């Protein structure tokens, strides 16, 4: 009987250690990376996941994000409200999970960080949204291949859209294209 106790303790410790190992492999906020086509530079885009809107606590929730083709966009998504979310991106101005090029789950644990990386080789309008909260968590991602029609977010141009609410090295097109896009999304 005394011999069973050490064996039982050993088995319990072994099971607990194995369970911990599996948990840390699947820990919420673990790196979730999806990389696409080649890229020339990188840009960090920080989004806060809140059911009331991406970056809801900022002055510009659901920001329209501008970037160039062949830039690796590093999306850093931070859970903010203890609700489940996804970061889903697809081509076009509407949400469509069937054509999604990125879809990552964001665990419902405040402070959890999830990463998703993507480089766009084609210019155009893309939509990013949460599949759980598609009415309130939706924004546009405008990819522009032209390098001449953009200014850095760090420039203080009165014509440039505000970058408040996003933390990225984004570029903002100042062109006829932007004027046309104003009709698509009034937060530009």
Short mmCIF file of N, CA and C in Angstrom, two decimals:
data_model
loop_
_atom_site.label_atom_id
_atom_site.label_comp_id
_atom_site.label_asym_id
_atom_site.label_seq_id
_atom_site.Cartn_x
_atom_site.Cartn_y
_atom_site.Cartn_z
N UNK A 1 0.81 -1.20 0.00
CA UNK A 1 0.00 0.00 0.00
C UNK A 1 0.85 1.26 0.00
N UNK A 2 1.98 1.23 0.71
CA UNK A 2 2.87 2.39 0.73
C UNK A 2 3.50 2.60 -0.64
N UNK A 3 3.63 1.56 -1.40
CA UNK A 3 4.24 1.68 -2.72
C UNK A 3 3.28 2.32 -3.74
N UNK A 4 2.01 2.17 -3.55
CA UNK A 4 1.02 2.74 -4.46
C UNK A 4 1.01 4.26 -4.36
N UNK A 5 1.20 4.81 -3.19
CA UNK A 5 1.17 6.25 -3.00
C UNK A 5 2.23 6.97 -3.83
N UNK A 6 3.51 6.56 -3.80
CA UNK A 6 4.50 7.25 -4.64
C UNK A 6 4.21 7.09 -6.13
N UNK A 7 3.70 5.94 -6.54
CA UNK A 7 3.36 5.74 -7.95
C UNK A 7 2.20 6.64 -8.35
N UNK A 8 1.20 6.74 -7.49
CA UNK A 8 0.05 7.60 -7.77
C UNK A 8 0.48 9.06 -7.86
N UNK A 9 1.34 9.49 -6.94
CA UNK A 9 1.84 10.87 -6.98
C UNK A 9 2.62 11.12 -8.26
N UNK A 10 3.47 10.17 -8.65
CA UNK A 10 4.24 10.29 -9.88
C UNK A 10 3.32 10.43 -11.09
N UNK A 11 2.27 9.61 -11.16
CA UNK A 11 1.33 9.67 -12.28
C UNK A 11 0.58 11.01 -12.31
N UNK A 12 0.19 11.50 -11.14
CA UNK A 12 -0.52 12.78 -11.09
C UNK A 12 0.38 13.91 -11.57
N UNK A 13 1.64 13.91 -11.11
CA UNK A 13 2.60 14.93 -11.55
C UNK A 13 2.84 14.83 -13.05
N UNK A 14 2.98 13.61 -13.56
CA UNK A 14 3.21 13.40 -14.98
C UNK A 14 2.02 13.91 -15.81
N UNK A 15 0.82 13.62 -15.38
CA UNK A 15 -0.38 14.08 -16.10
C UNK A 15 -0.48 15.60 -16.04
N UNK A 16 -0.21 16.19 -14.87
CA UNK A 16 -0.27 17.65 -14.74
C UNK A 16 0.77 18.31 -15.63
N UNK A 17 1.98 17.75 -15.65
CA UNK A 17 3.04 18.33 -16.49
C UNK A 17 2.67 18.22 -17.97
N UNK A 18 2.13 17.09 -18.37
CA UNK A 18 1.71 16.92 -19.76
C UNK A 18 0.60 17.88 -20.13
N UNK A 19 -0.36 18.05 -19.24
CA UNK A 19 -1.45 19.00 -19.48
C UNK A 19 -0.95 20.42 -19.59
N UNK A 20 0.01 20.78 -18.73
CA UNK A 20 0.60 22.13 -18.79
C UNK A 20 1.33 22.33 -20.11
N UNK A 21 2.05 21.31 -20.55
CA UNK A 21 2.78 21.40 -21.81
C UNK A 21 1.82 21.64 -22.97
N UNK A 22 0.72 20.89 -23.01
CA UNK A 22 -0.27 21.06 -24.07
C UNK A 22 -0.89 22.45 -23.97
N UNK A 23 -1.20 22.91 -22.75
CA UNK A 23 -1.77 24.25 -22.58
C UNK A 23 -0.84 25.32 -23.14
N UNK A 24 0.44 25.25 -22.82
CA UNK A 24 1.37 26.27 -23.29
C UNK A 24 1.58 26.21 -24.80
N UNK A 25 1.37 25.06 -25.40
CA UNK A 25 1.44 24.99 -26.86
C UNK A 25 0.25 25.70 -27.49
N UNK A 26 -0.89 25.67 -26.79
CA UNK A 26 -2.11 26.28 -27.31
C UNK A 26 -2.51 27.51 -26.52
N UNK A 27 -1.61 28.09 -25.77
CA UNK A 27 -1.91 29.23 -24.91
C UNK A 27 -2.58 30.35 -25.70
N UNK A 28 -3.67 30.93 -25.13
CA UNK A 28 -4.29 32.06 -25.81
C UNK A 28 -3.27 33.16 -26.02
N UNK A 29 -3.27 33.71 -27.21
CA UNK A 29 -2.33 34.78 -27.50
C UNK A 29 -1.01 34.29 -28.04
N UNK A 30 -0.90 32.99 -28.22
CA UNK A 30 0.32 32.47 -28.82
C UNK A 30 0.44 32.98 -30.24
N UNK A 31 1.62 32.95 -30.77
CA UNK A 31 1.84 33.50 -32.11
C UNK A 31 0.99 32.77 -33.13
N UNK A 32 0.25 33.51 -33.90
CA UNK A 32 -0.57 32.96 -34.96
C UNK A 32 -0.15 33.67 -36.23
N UNK A 33 0.71 33.06 -36.98
CA UNK A 33 1.31 33.75 -38.11
C UNK A 33 0.86 33.14 -39.43
N UNK A 34 0.46 34.00 -40.34
CA UNK A 34 0.15 33.61 -41.70
C UNK A 34 0.91 34.57 -42.59
N UNK A 35 1.80 34.07 -43.38
CA UNK A 35 2.59 34.94 -44.25
C UNK A 35 2.26 34.63 -45.70
N UNK A 36 2.14 35.65 -46.50
CA UNK A 36 1.77 35.48 -47.90
C UNK A 36 2.95 35.77 -48.81
N UNK A 37 2.70 36.55 -49.84
CA UNK A 37 3.69 36.84 -50.88
C UNK A 37 4.90 37.58 -50.33
N UNK A 38 5.88 37.79 -51.19
CA UNK A 38 7.10 38.48 -50.80
C UNK A 38 6.80 39.91 -50.37
N UNK A 39 7.72 40.48 -49.59
CA UNK A 39 7.52 41.84 -49.12
C UNK A 39 8.84 42.60 -49.07
N UNK A 40 8.74 43.93 -49.14
CA UNK A 40 9.92 44.80 -49.15
C UNK A 40 10.17 45.47 -47.81
N UNK A 41 9.13 45.64 -47.01
CA UNK A 41 9.24 46.28 -45.70
C UNK A 41 8.13 45.75 -44.81
N UNK A 42 8.11 46.19 -43.56
CA UNK A 42 7.07 45.76 -42.63
C UNK A 42 6.38 46.97 -42.02
N UNK A 43 5.15 46.75 -41.57
CA UNK A 43 4.39 47.78 -40.87
C UNK A 43 3.61 47.11 -39.75
N UNK A 44 3.67 47.69 -38.56
CA UNK A 44 2.94 47.17 -37.41
C UNK A 44 1.59 47.86 -37.33
N UNK A 45 0.53 47.07 -37.23
CA UNK A 45 -0.82 47.59 -37.07
C UNK A 45 -1.37 46.99 -35.79
N UNK A 46 -1.68 47.84 -34.81
CA UNK A 46 -2.21 47.38 -33.54
C UNK A 46 -3.71 47.63 -33.53
N UNK A 47 -4.47 46.57 -33.29
CA UNK A 47 -5.92 46.66 -33.19
C UNK A 47 -6.36 46.12 -31.83
N UNK A 48 -7.27 46.82 -31.18
CA UNK A 48 -7.84 46.36 -29.92
C UNK A 48 -9.21 45.76 -30.22
N UNK A 49 -9.40 44.49 -29.83
CA UNK A 49 -10.65 43.78 -30.11
C UNK A 49 -11.66 44.09 -29.01
N UNK A 50 -12.73 44.78 -29.39
CA UNK A 50 -13.80 45.15 -28.48
C UNK A 50 -15.10 45.02 -29.27
N UNK A 51 -16.09 44.36 -28.71
CA UNK A 51 -17.34 44.10 -29.43
C UNK A 51 -18.01 45.37 -29.92
N UNK A 52 -17.71 46.52 -29.32
CA UNK A 52 -18.31 47.77 -29.75
C UNK A 52 -17.58 48.38 -30.94
N UNK A 53 -16.43 47.82 -31.30
CA UNK A 53 -15.69 48.29 -32.47
C UNK A 53 -14.20 48.08 -32.28
N UNK A 54 -13.48 47.88 -33.38
CA UNK A 54 -12.02 47.81 -33.31
C UNK A 54 -11.52 49.14 -32.77
N UNK A 55 -10.60 49.10 -31.81
CA UNK A 55 -10.04 50.32 -31.21
C UNK A 55 -11.16 51.22 -30.68
N UNK A 56 -12.18 50.62 -30.07
CA UNK A 56 -13.38 51.36 -29.65
C UNK A 56 -13.06 52.52 -28.71
N UNK A 57 -12.09 52.36 -27.83
CA UNK A 57 -11.78 53.41 -26.86
C UNK A 57 -10.95 54.55 -27.43
N UNK A 58 -10.66 54.51 -28.72
CA UNK A 58 -9.89 55.59 -29.35
C UNK A 58 -10.85 56.61 -29.96
N UNK A 59 -10.29 57.67 -30.50
CA UNK A 59 -11.14 58.68 -31.14
C UNK A 59 -11.59 58.24 -32.53
N UNK A 60 -11.01 57.16 -33.08
CA UNK A 60 -11.38 56.66 -34.40
C UNK A 60 -11.58 55.15 -34.37
N UNK A 61 -12.74 54.68 -33.86
CA UNK A 61 -12.95 53.23 -33.89
C UNK A 61 -13.10 52.73 -35.32
N UNK A 62 -12.82 51.45 -35.51
CA UNK A 62 -12.89 50.82 -36.83
C UNK A 62 -12.12 51.63 -37.88
N UNK A 63 -10.83 51.86 -37.64
CA UNK A 63 -10.07 52.73 -38.55
C UNK A 63 -9.94 52.14 -39.95
N UNK A 64 -9.94 53.01 -40.94
CA UNK A 64 -9.57 52.62 -42.29
C UNK A 64 -8.05 52.66 -42.32
N UNK A 65 -7.45 51.57 -42.76
CA UNK A 65 -5.99 51.43 -42.75
C UNK A 65 -5.49 51.49 -44.18
N UNK A 66 -4.47 52.30 -44.42
CA UNK A 66 -3.87 52.46 -45.74
C UNK A 66 -2.47 51.87 -45.72
N UNK A 67 -2.14 51.12 -46.75
CA UNK A 67 -0.77 50.59 -46.87
C UNK A 67 -0.49 50.31 -48.33
N UNK A 68 0.78 50.05 -48.62
CA UNK A 68 1.23 49.76 -49.99
C UNK A 68 1.30 48.25 -50.21
N UNK A 69 1.34 47.87 -51.47
CA UNK A 69 1.57 46.47 -51.81
C UNK A 69 2.98 46.08 -51.39
N UNK A 70 3.17 44.81 -51.19
CA UNK A 70 4.47 44.22 -50.84
C UNK A 70 5.06 44.76 -49.55
N UNK A 71 4.19 45.14 -48.62
CA UNK A 71 4.59 45.50 -47.26
C UNK A 71 4.02 44.42 -46.36
N UNK A 72 4.86 43.82 -45.53
CA UNK A 72 4.37 42.81 -44.59
C UNK A 72 3.64 43.53 -43.47
N UNK A 73 2.33 43.35 -43.42
CA UNK A 73 1.52 43.94 -42.36
C UNK A 73 1.53 42.99 -41.17
N UNK A 74 2.01 43.46 -40.05
CA UNK A 74 2.04 42.67 -38.83
C UNK A 74 0.89 43.15 -37.95
N UNK A 75 -0.22 42.41 -37.99
CA UNK A 75 -1.38 42.75 -37.18
C UNK A 75 -1.16 42.23 -35.77
N UNK A 76 -1.15 43.13 -34.80
CA UNK A 76 -1.07 42.77 -33.39
C UNK A 76 -2.44 43.07 -32.82
N UNK A 77 -3.19 42.01 -32.49
CA UNK A 77 -4.56 42.17 -32.01
C UNK A 77 -4.58 41.89 -30.52
N UNK A 78 -5.10 42.84 -29.75
CA UNK A 78 -5.13 42.74 -28.30
C UNK A 78 -6.58 42.63 -27.84
N UNK A 79 -6.91 41.56 -27.14
CA UNK A 79 -8.26 41.33 -26.61
C UNK A 79 -8.54 42.35 -25.52
N UNK A 80 -9.72 42.99 -25.60
CA UNK A 80 -10.02 44.08 -24.68
C UNK A 80 -11.26 43.87 -23.82
N UNK A 81 -12.17 42.97 -24.19
CA UNK A 81 -13.45 42.93 -23.47
C UNK A 81 -13.91 41.54 -23.02
N UNK A 82 -13.02 40.57 -22.98
CA UNK A 82 -13.36 39.21 -22.51
C UNK A 82 -14.44 38.53 -23.35
N UNK A 83 -14.58 38.91 -24.60
CA UNK A 83 -15.52 38.25 -25.50
C UNK A 83 -14.73 37.62 -26.64
N UNK A 84 -15.23 36.54 -27.23
CA UNK A 84 -14.51 35.93 -28.35
C UNK A 84 -14.58 36.82 -29.59
N UNK A 85 -13.49 36.82 -30.35
CA UNK A 85 -13.42 37.62 -31.58
C UNK A 85 -12.61 36.86 -32.62
N UNK A 86 -12.69 37.34 -33.86
CA UNK A 86 -11.79 36.88 -34.93
C UNK A 86 -11.25 38.12 -35.63
N UNK A 87 -10.10 37.98 -36.24
CA UNK A 87 -9.63 38.97 -37.21
C UNK A 87 -9.72 38.26 -38.54
N UNK A 88 -10.64 38.70 -39.37
CA UNK A 88 -10.86 38.08 -40.67
C UNK A 88 -10.70 39.16 -41.74
N UNK A 89 -9.97 38.83 -42.79
CA UNK A 89 -9.73 39.79 -43.88
C UNK A 89 -10.06 39.11 -45.20
N UNK A 90 -10.79 39.82 -46.06
CA UNK A 90 -11.07 39.31 -47.40
C UNK A 90 -11.04 40.43 -48.41
N UNK A 91 -10.85 40.09 -49.70
CA UNK A 91 -10.87 41.11 -50.74
C UNK A 91 -12.27 41.70 -50.88
N UNK A 92 -12.34 42.97 -51.22
CA UNK A 92 -13.62 43.62 -51.46
C UNK A 92 -14.09 44.44 -50.27
N UNK A 93 -15.13 45.25 -50.49
CA UNK A 93 -15.62 46.15 -49.45
C UNK A 93 -16.65 45.52 -48.52
N UNK A 94 -16.88 44.22 -48.59
CA UNK A 94 -17.89 43.57 -47.76
C UNK A 94 -17.30 42.37 -47.03
N UNK A 95 -17.97 42.00 -45.92
CA UNK A 95 -17.55 40.82 -45.18
C UNK A 95 -18.00 39.56 -45.91
N UNK A 96 -17.08 38.63 -46.11
CA UNK A 96 -17.40 37.35 -46.75
C UNK A 96 -16.40 36.31 -46.27
N UNK A 97 -16.82 35.51 -45.30
CA UNK A 97 -15.92 34.50 -44.73
C UNK A 97 -15.49 33.48 -45.77
N UNK A 98 -16.32 33.26 -46.80
CA UNK A 98 -15.98 32.25 -47.80
C UNK A 98 -14.77 32.65 -48.65
N UNK A 99 -14.48 33.94 -48.74
CA UNK A 99 -13.32 34.38 -49.52
C UNK A 99 -12.20 34.95 -48.63
N UNK A 100 -12.23 34.63 -47.35
CA UNK A 100 -11.25 35.18 -46.41
C UNK A 100 -9.84 34.72 -46.75
N UNK A 101 -8.89 35.66 -46.66
CA UNK A 101 -7.49 35.31 -46.87
C UNK A 101 -6.77 35.18 -45.53
N UNK A 102 -7.35 35.76 -44.48
CA UNK A 102 -6.84 35.62 -43.11
C UNK A 102 -8.05 35.43 -42.21
N UNK A 103 -7.95 34.51 -41.28
CA UNK A 103 -8.95 34.37 -40.23
C UNK A 103 -8.27 33.75 -39.02
N UNK A 104 -8.15 34.54 -37.96
CA UNK A 104 -7.55 34.04 -36.73
C UNK A 104 -8.51 34.28 -35.58
N UNK A 105 -8.56 33.33 -34.66
CA UNK A 105 -9.39 33.45 -33.47
C UNK A 105 -8.64 34.23 -32.40
N UNK A 106 -9.38 35.06 -31.67
CA UNK A 106 -8.82 35.83 -30.57
C UNK A 106 -9.51 35.33 -29.30
N UNK A 107 -8.79 34.66 -28.42
CA UNK A 107 -9.40 34.11 -27.21
C UNK A 107 -10.00 35.21 -26.32
N UNK A 108 -11.04 34.85 -25.59
CA UNK A 108 -11.77 35.80 -24.75
C UNK A 108 -11.09 36.00 -23.40
N UNK A 109 -9.84 36.40 -23.41
CA UNK A 109 -9.09 36.69 -22.19
C UNK A 109 -8.46 38.07 -22.36
N UNK A 110 -8.91 39.04 -21.56
CA UNK A 110 -8.41 40.40 -21.68
C UNK A 110 -6.89 40.44 -21.63
N UNK A 111 -6.31 41.17 -22.56
CA UNK A 111 -4.86 41.31 -22.63
C UNK A 111 -4.18 40.30 -23.53
N UNK A 112 -4.93 39.29 -23.98
CA UNK A 112 -4.36 38.30 -24.89
C UNK A 112 -3.92 38.99 -26.18
N UNK A 113 -2.75 38.61 -26.67
CA UNK A 113 -2.22 39.18 -27.91
C UNK A 113 -2.14 38.08 -28.96
N UNK A 114 -2.69 38.34 -30.13
CA UNK A 114 -2.64 37.41 -31.25
C UNK A 114 -2.01 38.16 -32.43
N UNK A 115 -1.11 37.49 -33.13
CA UNK A 115 -0.42 38.09 -34.28
C UNK A 115 -0.90 37.42 -35.56
N UNK A 116 -1.06 38.21 -36.61
CA UNK A 116 -1.33 37.69 -37.95
C UNK A 116 -0.54 38.55 -38.93
N UNK A 117 0.18 37.93 -39.83
CA UNK A 117 1.02 38.66 -40.79
C UNK A 117 0.54 38.38 -42.20
N UNK A 118 0.55 39.41 -43.04
CA UNK A 118 0.15 39.23 -44.43
C UNK A 118 0.76 40.33 -45.29
N UNK A 119 1.17 39.97 -46.49
CA UNK A 119 1.67 40.93 -47.47
C UNK A 119 0.77 40.86 -48.69
N UNK A 120 0.23 41.99 -49.10
CA UNK A 120 -0.68 42.04 -50.23
C UNK A 120 0.10 42.34 -51.50
N UNK A 121 -0.06 41.49 -52.51
CA UNK A 121 0.62 41.72 -53.78
C UNK A 121 -0.26 42.51 -54.75
N UNK A 122 -1.56 42.58 -54.49
CA UNK A 122 -2.48 43.31 -55.37
C UNK A 122 -3.08 44.50 -54.64
N UNK A 123 -3.12 45.65 -55.31
CA UNK A 123 -3.76 46.81 -54.70
C UNK A 123 -5.27 46.62 -54.76
N UNK A 124 -5.97 47.34 -53.90
CA UNK A 124 -7.42 47.25 -53.87
C UNK A 124 -7.98 47.49 -52.48
N UNK A 125 -9.28 47.30 -52.38
CA UNK A 125 -10.00 47.46 -51.11
C UNK A 125 -10.18 46.08 -50.49
N UNK A 126 -9.86 45.97 -49.22
CA UNK A 126 -10.05 44.75 -48.45
C UNK A 126 -10.86 45.11 -47.21
N UNK A 127 -11.57 44.14 -46.68
CA UNK A 127 -12.36 44.36 -45.48
C UNK A 127 -11.78 43.53 -44.35
N UNK A 128 -11.66 44.13 -43.17
CA UNK A 128 -11.29 43.36 -41.98
C UNK A 128 -12.45 43.47 -41.00
N UNK A 129 -12.76 42.36 -40.34
CA UNK A 129 -13.89 42.35 -39.43
C UNK A 129 -13.78 41.19 -38.47
N UNK A 130 -14.71 41.20 -37.50
CA UNK A 130 -14.84 40.10 -36.54
C UNK A 130 -16.07 39.30 -36.95
N UNK A 131 -15.90 38.00 -37.15
CA UNK A 131 -17.03 37.16 -37.55
C UNK A 131 -18.08 37.04 -36.45
N UNK A 132 -17.68 37.24 -35.19
CA UNK A 132 -18.62 37.16 -34.07
C UNK A 132 -19.42 38.45 -33.95
N UNK A 133 -18.82 39.58 -34.27
CA UNK A 133 -19.47 40.90 -34.16
C UNK A 133 -19.35 41.66 -35.49
N UNK A 134 -19.95 41.14 -36.57
CA UNK A 134 -19.74 41.74 -37.90
C UNK A 134 -20.40 43.10 -38.08
N UNK A 135 -21.37 43.44 -37.25
CA UNK A 135 -22.05 44.73 -37.40
C UNK A 135 -21.26 45.87 -36.77
N UNK A 136 -20.51 45.58 -35.71
CA UNK A 136 -19.82 46.65 -34.98
C UNK A 136 -18.31 46.65 -35.17
N UNK A 137 -17.73 45.52 -35.53
CA UNK A 137 -16.27 45.41 -35.67
C UNK A 137 -15.94 45.19 -37.14
N UNK A 138 -15.90 46.26 -37.91
CA UNK A 138 -15.63 46.15 -39.34
C UNK A 138 -14.92 47.41 -39.82
N UNK A 139 -13.91 47.23 -40.65
CA UNK A 139 -13.17 48.36 -41.19
C UNK A 139 -12.60 48.03 -42.55
N UNK A 140 -12.05 49.03 -43.21
CA UNK A 140 -11.47 48.84 -44.54
C UNK A 140 -9.95 48.91 -44.47
N UNK A 141 -9.34 48.15 -45.34
CA UNK A 141 -7.90 48.13 -45.53
C UNK A 141 -7.68 48.49 -47.00
N UNK A 142 -7.06 49.63 -47.26
CA UNK A 142 -6.85 50.10 -48.63
C UNK A 142 -5.39 49.86 -48.98
N UNK A 143 -5.17 49.01 -49.99
CA UNK A 143 -3.81 48.68 -50.43
C UNK A 143 -3.58 49.42 -51.74
N UNK A 144 -2.50 50.21 -51.80
CA UNK A 144 -2.19 51.05 -52.94
C UNK A 144 -0.81 50.68 -53.45
N UNK A 145 -0.67 50.43 -54.74
CA UNK A 145 0.63 50.06 -55.29
C UNK A 145 1.50 51.27 -55.58
N UNK A 146 0.92 52.45 -55.63
CA UNK A 146 1.66 53.67 -55.97
C UNK A 146 2.45 54.18 -54.77
N UNK A 147 3.71 54.48 -55.00
CA UNK A 147 4.52 55.06 -53.93
C UNK A 147 4.51 56.58 -54.00
N UNK A 148 4.12 57.15 -55.13
CA UNK A 148 4.18 58.60 -55.30
C UNK A 148 3.00 59.32 -54.66
N UNK A 149 1.88 58.65 -54.47
CA UNK A 149 0.68 59.33 -54.00
C UNK A 149 0.43 59.11 -52.52
N UNK A 150 1.48 58.93 -51.74
CA UNK A 150 1.25 58.71 -50.32
C UNK A 150 2.23 59.52 -49.48
N UNK A 151 1.80 59.81 -48.27
CA UNK A 151 2.67 60.47 -47.30
C UNK A 151 2.69 59.62 -46.05
N UNK A 152 3.74 59.72 -45.29
CA UNK A 152 3.87 58.93 -44.07
C UNK A 152 2.89 59.42 -43.02
N UNK A 153 2.43 58.51 -42.17
CA UNK A 153 1.52 58.87 -41.08
C UNK A 153 2.19 59.82 -40.11
N UNK A 154 3.51 59.87 -40.11
CA UNK A 154 4.22 60.76 -39.20
C UNK A 154 4.26 62.20 -39.70
N UNK A 155 3.94 62.43 -40.98
CA UNK A 155 3.90 63.80 -41.51
C UNK A 155 2.68 64.51 -40.95
N UNK A 156 2.79 65.78 -40.71
CA UNK A 156 1.66 66.52 -40.14
C UNK A 156 0.96 67.31 -41.24
N UNK A 157 0.47 66.64 -42.23
CA UNK A 157 -0.24 67.28 -43.33
C UNK A 157 -1.71 67.42 -42.96
N UNK A 158 -2.27 68.59 -43.18
CA UNK A 158 -3.68 68.81 -42.87
C UNK A 158 -4.57 67.98 -43.78
N UNK A 159 -4.07 67.59 -44.95
CA UNK A 159 -4.86 66.81 -45.89
C UNK A 159 -4.88 65.33 -45.55
N UNK A 160 -3.95 64.88 -44.73
CA UNK A 160 -3.85 63.45 -44.45
C UNK A 160 -4.90 63.04 -43.43
N UNK A 161 -5.53 61.87 -43.64
CA UNK A 161 -6.47 61.37 -42.65
C UNK A 161 -5.75 61.12 -41.34
N UNK A 162 -6.49 61.21 -40.25
CA UNK A 162 -5.90 61.01 -38.93
C UNK A 162 -5.50 59.57 -38.72
N UNK A 163 -4.39 59.35 -38.07
CA UNK A 163 -3.93 58.00 -37.74
C UNK A 163 -4.25 57.67 -36.30
N UNK A 164 -5.03 58.50 -35.62
CA UNK A 164 -5.37 58.22 -34.22
C UNK A 164 -6.10 56.89 -34.13
N UNK A 165 -5.80 56.14 -33.10
CA UNK A 165 -6.47 54.86 -32.91
C UNK A 165 -5.74 53.69 -33.51
N UNK A 166 -4.74 53.93 -34.33
CA UNK A 166 -3.95 52.83 -34.84
C UNK A 166 -2.49 53.14 -34.60
N UNK A 167 -1.75 52.11 -34.34
CA UNK A 167 -0.32 52.26 -34.10
C UNK A 167 0.39 51.53 -35.22
N UNK A 168 0.70 52.24 -36.28
CA UNK A 168 1.33 51.57 -37.40
C UNK A 168 2.18 52.55 -38.19
N UNK A 169 2.97 52.01 -39.05
CA UNK A 169 3.75 52.82 -39.98
C UNK A 169 2.99 52.88 -41.30
N UNK A 170 1.73 53.26 -41.22
CA UNK A 170 0.85 53.26 -42.38
C UNK A 170 1.16 54.45 -43.27
N UNK A 171 0.74 54.34 -44.51
CA UNK A 171 0.82 55.46 -45.43
C UNK A 171 -0.59 55.82 -45.85
N UNK A 172 -0.81 57.09 -46.17
CA UNK A 172 -2.14 57.56 -46.49
C UNK A 172 -2.15 58.17 -47.88
N UNK A 173 -2.87 57.55 -48.84
CA UNK A 173 -2.94 58.11 -50.18
C UNK A 173 -3.60 59.49 -50.17
N UNK A 174 -3.00 60.43 -50.85
CA UNK A 174 -3.58 61.76 -51.04
C UNK A 174 -3.75 61.90 -52.55
N UNK A 175 -4.87 61.43 -53.05
CA UNK A 175 -5.03 61.37 -54.50
C UNK A 175 -6.51 61.33 -54.86
N UNK A 176 -6.78 61.26 -56.14
CA UNK A 176 -8.14 61.08 -56.61
C UNK A 176 -8.72 59.79 -56.07
N UNK A 177 -7.86 58.77 -55.92
CA UNK A 177 -8.32 57.49 -55.37
C UNK A 177 -8.94 57.70 -53.99
N UNK A 178 -8.31 58.52 -53.15
CA UNK A 178 -8.84 58.76 -51.81
C UNK A 178 -10.20 59.45 -51.89
N UNK A 179 -10.32 60.42 -52.79
CA UNK A 179 -11.58 61.13 -52.91
C UNK A 179 -12.70 60.17 -53.30
N UNK A 180 -12.40 59.22 -54.17
CA UNK A 180 -13.40 58.23 -54.57
C UNK A 180 -13.74 57.32 -53.40
N UNK A 181 -12.75 56.99 -52.58
CA UNK A 181 -12.98 56.10 -51.45
C UNK A 181 -13.77 56.77 -50.34
N UNK A 182 -13.79 58.09 -50.28
CA UNK A 182 -14.56 58.79 -49.26
C UNK A 182 -16.02 58.39 -49.31
N UNK A 183 -16.51 58.06 -50.47
CA UNK A 183 -17.89 57.63 -50.59
C UNK A 183 -18.12 56.24 -50.02
N UNK A 184 -17.05 55.45 -49.93
CA UNK A 184 -17.17 54.09 -49.40
C UNK A 184 -17.16 54.09 -47.88
N UNK A 185 -16.35 54.94 -47.28
CA UNK A 185 -16.17 54.90 -45.83
C UNK A 185 -15.97 56.31 -45.31
N UNK A 186 -16.94 56.80 -44.54
CA UNK A 186 -16.90 58.19 -44.15
C UNK A 186 -15.85 58.52 -43.10
N UNK A 187 -15.16 57.55 -42.52
CA UNK A 187 -14.16 57.82 -41.48
C UNK A 187 -12.79 58.13 -42.07
N UNK A 188 -12.67 58.19 -43.36
CA UNK A 188 -11.37 58.43 -44.00
C UNK A 188 -10.90 59.82 -43.66
#
